[in-house]
Coordinates of C-alpha atoms in Angstrom, one line a residue:
Chain A
D1 CA 2.2 -1.2 -19.6
A2 CA 0.5 -4.1 -18.1
G3 CA 1.2 -2.9 -14.5
V4 CA 2.2 -5.3 -11.7
I5 CA 0.7 -8.8 -12.3
Q6 CA -0.1 -11.1 -9.6
S7 CA -1.4 -14.6 -9.6
P8 CA -3.5 -16.3 -8.6
R9 CA -6.1 -13.6 -7.8
H10 CA -7.8 -15.9 -5.4
E11 CA -6.5 -18.9 -3.5
V12 CA -8.4 -21.2 -1.2
T13 CA -6.4 -23.9 0.6
E14 CA -6.5 -26.1 3.6
M15 CA -4.5 -25.7 6.7
G16 CA -1.0 -27.3 6.4
Q17 CA -0.8 -27.0 2.6
E18 CA 1.9 -25.0 0.9
V19 CA 0.8 -21.9 -0.8
T20 CA 2.8 -19.9 -3.5
L21 CA 1.9 -16.5 -4.6
R22 CA 3.5 -15.0 -7.8
C23 CA 4.3 -11.5 -8.9
K24 CA 5.7 -9.9 -12.1
P25 CA 6.8 -6.4 -11.5
I26 CA 6.6 -3.6 -14.1
S27 CA 9.3 -4.0 -16.7
G28 CA 12.3 -1.7 -15.9
H29 CA 11.5 -1.5 -12.2
N30 CA 14.3 -2.8 -10.0
S31 CA 12.6 -2.8 -6.5
L32 CA 9.8 -5.2 -5.4
F33 CA 7.7 -5.2 -2.3
W34 CA 5.4 -7.7 -0.7
Y35 CA 2.6 -6.5 1.5
R36 CA -0.1 -8.3 3.6
Q37 CA -3.5 -6.6 4.2
T38 CA -5.9 -7.7 7.0
M39 CA -8.7 -6.0 8.8
M40 CA -6.9 -6.3 12.1
R41 CA -3.4 -5.1 11.2
G42 CA -4.0 -3.2 8.0
L43 CA -1.3 -2.9 5.3
E44 CA 2.1 -4.4 6.4
L45 CA 5.3 -4.6 4.5
L46 CA 6.6 -8.1 4.6
I47 CA 9.8 -7.9 2.6
Y48 CA 11.4 -5.9 -0.2
F49 CA 14.1 -6.6 -2.9
N50 CA 16.4 -4.3 -4.7
N51 CA 17.9 -5.7 -7.9
N52 CA 16.7 -9.1 -7.0
V53 CA 18.4 -9.1 -3.6
P54 CA 16.3 -9.1 -0.4
I55 CA 17.0 -5.9 1.6
D56 CA 14.7 -6.1 4.6
D57 CA 12.7 -9.1 5.6
S58 CA 11.9 -7.9 9.1
G59 CA 8.2 -7.9 8.3
M60 CA 8.0 -11.6 7.5
P61 CA 6.0 -12.9 10.3
E62 CA 7.4 -16.4 10.7
D63 CA 9.8 -18.9 9.2
R64 CA 6.8 -20.4 7.5
F65 CA 7.0 -17.5 5.1
S66 CA 9.7 -17.2 2.5
A67 CA 10.2 -15.0 -0.6
K68 CA 12.5 -15.3 -3.6
M69 CA 13.3 -13.2 -6.6
P70 CA 15.2 -15.3 -9.1
N71 CA 15.2 -12.7 -11.7
A72 CA 14.1 -9.1 -12.4
S73 CA 10.7 -10.2 -13.8
F74 CA 9.5 -12.7 -11.2
S75 CA 9.0 -13.1 -7.5
T76 CA 7.3 -15.6 -5.3
L77 CA 6.0 -15.5 -1.7
K78 CA 5.6 -19.0 -0.2
I79 CA 3.8 -20.0 3.0
Q80 CA 4.6 -23.5 4.2
P81 CA 2.7 -24.8 6.1
S82 CA -0.2 -22.4 5.8
E83 CA -2.5 -21.7 8.8
P84 CA -5.9 -20.0 8.9
R85 CA -4.4 -16.9 10.5
D86 CA -2.5 -16.4 7.2
S87 CA -5.8 -15.5 5.5
A88 CA -5.3 -12.1 4.0
V89 CA -4.9 -10.1 0.8
Y90 CA -1.3 -10.2 -0.4
F91 CA -0.1 -7.4 -2.6
C92 CA 3.1 -7.1 -4.6
A93 CA 4.3 -3.6 -5.6
S94 CA 7.3 -2.5 -7.7
S95 CA 9.2 0.8 -8.1
T96 CA 12.5 2.1 -9.4
L97 CA 15.5 3.0 -7.4
A98 CA 17.6 5.8 -8.7
G99 CA 20.3 7.9 -7.1
G100 CA 19.6 6.2 -3.8
L101 CA 15.9 7.3 -3.8
Y102 CA 12.9 5.3 -4.5
N103 CA 10.1 6.5 -6.6
E104 CA 6.5 5.7 -5.8
Q105 CA 5.3 2.1 -5.6
F106 CA 2.9 0.6 -8.1
F107 CA 0.7 -2.1 -6.7
G108 CA -0.7 -5.2 -8.2
P109 CA -4.4 -6.3 -7.8
G110 CA -3.5 -8.6 -4.9
T111 CA -4.1 -12.2 -4.2
R112 CA -6.9 -13.0 -1.7
L113 CA -5.8 -16.1 0.3
T114 CA -8.2 -18.1 2.4
V115 CA -6.8 -20.9 4.5
L116 CA -9.5 -23.2 5.8
Chain B
A1 CA 9.6 4.6 14.7
Q2 CA 7.5 6.2 12.0
S3 CA 3.6 5.9 12.3
V4 CA 0.5 7.2 10.6
T5 CA -2.8 8.0 12.1
Q6 CA -5.9 8.3 10.1
P7 CA -8.5 9.2 12.8
D8 CA -11.6 8.8 10.7
I9 CA -12.4 5.1 9.9
H10 CA -15.5 6.0 7.9
I11 CA -16.7 9.2 6.2
T12 CA -19.9 9.9 4.3
V13 CA -20.3 12.9 2.1
S14 CA -22.9 13.9 -0.5
E15 CA -21.9 14.1 -4.1
G16 CA -20.7 17.6 -5.0
A17 CA -19.8 18.3 -1.4
S18 CA -16.2 19.1 -0.4
L19 CA -14.0 16.5 1.2
E20 CA -11.1 16.5 3.7
L21 CA -9.5 13.3 4.9
R22 CA -7.1 13.6 7.9
C23 CA -3.6 12.2 8.2
N24 CA -1.2 12.7 11.0
Y25 CA 2.2 11.2 11.0
S26 CA 5.1 10.7 13.4
Y27 CA 8.6 10.8 12.0
G28 CA 11.9 12.1 13.1
A29 CA 13.1 13.8 9.9
T30 CA 11.5 15.2 6.8
P31 CA 9.1 12.6 5.8
Y32 CA 8.1 11.3 2.4
L33 CA 4.2 11.3 2.4
F34 CA 1.7 9.6 0.1
W35 CA -2.0 9.2 -0.4
Y36 CA -3.2 6.0 -2.0
V37 CA -6.7 5.1 -3.0
Q38 CA -8.1 1.5 -3.1
S39 CA -11.3 0.6 -4.8
P40 CA -13.1 -2.7 -3.8
G41 CA -11.1 -5.7 -5.0
Q42 CA -8.3 -3.6 -6.5
G43 CA -4.8 -2.7 -5.5
L44 CA -3.6 0.6 -4.3
Q45 CA -3.3 3.6 -6.7
L46 CA -1.1 6.6 -6.0
L47 CA -3.1 9.8 -5.7
L48 CA -0.2 12.1 -4.8
K49 CA 3.0 12.4 -3.1
Y50 CA 5.1 14.9 -1.2
F51 CA 9.0 14.6 -1.1
S52 CA 9.9 18.3 -0.7
G53 CA 9.3 21.8 -2.1
D54 CA 5.8 23.3 -2.3
T55 CA 3.8 22.1 0.6
L56 CA 0.6 22.0 -1.5
V57 CA 0.7 19.2 -3.9
Q58 CA -1.8 18.3 -6.6
G59 CA -2.7 14.8 -7.6
I60 CA -4.8 12.9 -9.9
K61 CA -8.6 12.9 -10.0
G62 CA -8.7 16.5 -8.6
F63 CA -7.2 15.7 -5.3
E64 CA -4.8 17.8 -3.4
A65 CA -3.0 17.6 -0.1
E66 CA -1.2 20.0 2.1
F67 CA 1.9 19.2 4.2
K68 CA 1.9 21.1 7.5
R69 CA 5.2 20.4 9.4
S70 CA 4.0 22.2 12.5
Q71 CA 0.9 20.0 12.8
S72 CA 2.6 16.8 11.5
S73 CA -0.4 16.5 9.1
F74 CA -0.9 15.7 5.4
N75 CA -4.6 16.1 4.9
L76 CA -6.2 15.1 1.5
R77 CA -8.8 17.5 0.0
K78 CA -11.1 17.6 -2.9
P79 CA -13.5 20.5 -3.5
S80 CA -16.3 18.5 -5.1
V81 CA -16.7 14.8 -4.6
H82 CA -18.0 12.5 -7.3
W83 CA -19.8 9.2 -6.6
S84 CA -16.8 7.4 -8.2
D85 CA -14.6 8.6 -5.5
A86 CA -16.2 6.1 -3.1
A87 CA -13.3 4.0 -2.0
E88 CA -10.7 3.5 0.8
Y89 CA -7.9 6.0 1.2
F90 CA -4.6 5.3 2.7
C91 CA -2.0 7.8 4.0
A92 CA 1.6 6.5 4.1
V93 CA 4.9 7.9 5.5
G94 CA 8.4 6.7 4.6
S95 CA 12.0 7.9 4.7
T96 CA 13.1 7.2 1.1
A97 CA 9.7 6.0 -0.2
S98 CA 11.0 2.4 0.4
K99 CA 9.9 1.2 3.8
L100 CA 6.4 2.8 3.9
T101 CA 4.2 2.8 6.9
F102 CA 0.5 2.9 6.0
G103 CA -2.4 4.3 8.1
T104 CA -5.4 2.1 8.8
G105 CA -7.4 3.8 6.0
T106 CA -10.5 5.9 5.8
R107 CA -13.5 4.4 3.9
L108 CA -15.3 7.1 1.9
Q109 CA -19.0 6.7 1.1
V110 CA -20.6 9.1 -1.3
T111 CA -24.4 9.6 -1.2
L112 CA -26.3 10.8 -4.2

């Protein structure tokens, strides 16, 4: 299996620009998670989906952040407009949900975002 | 609210020495506990997990962890560290392995 795939791996943009991060979960996984990792705040859960439906977006920091999962094999995290404080590594993870319980999450390699 | 404390930000051990990384959690019920490892520029990889049953769990790469309810701890151990174990280690706690709360991580340096 190819694992969780994220693109791009690195993104450098200027303040005010729109940024779109992409994630392809492991085939057969029905849950998807977006995390942000910074030195100051560590690893934070932003949002997660079950069967393409957003379940909990309480970790999304502001309305500038939005996430979608149009199908089981693709998700996006969009920041519009971006700000320097959004600079971080963004991880996508996927897992399976069965019998009401989740199995462990498998993480992608992350997207390092730098907003100038 | 659930929380995780990893009191050691940075640990240095010699290759071949034993290792113990500390993790304390705060959670109202029986927690789901995890240890992940992150190598530089990489995502997180699951080392081991505890859901229920035997409180001593074995993981990959020779790691093990022991769940101690009375101490609210889930410390990670390895009897003999290899240079390739140098990485950052994260402890995490959750209710159903969904909404995980991660610790701030412990960076392990291995000297030869």
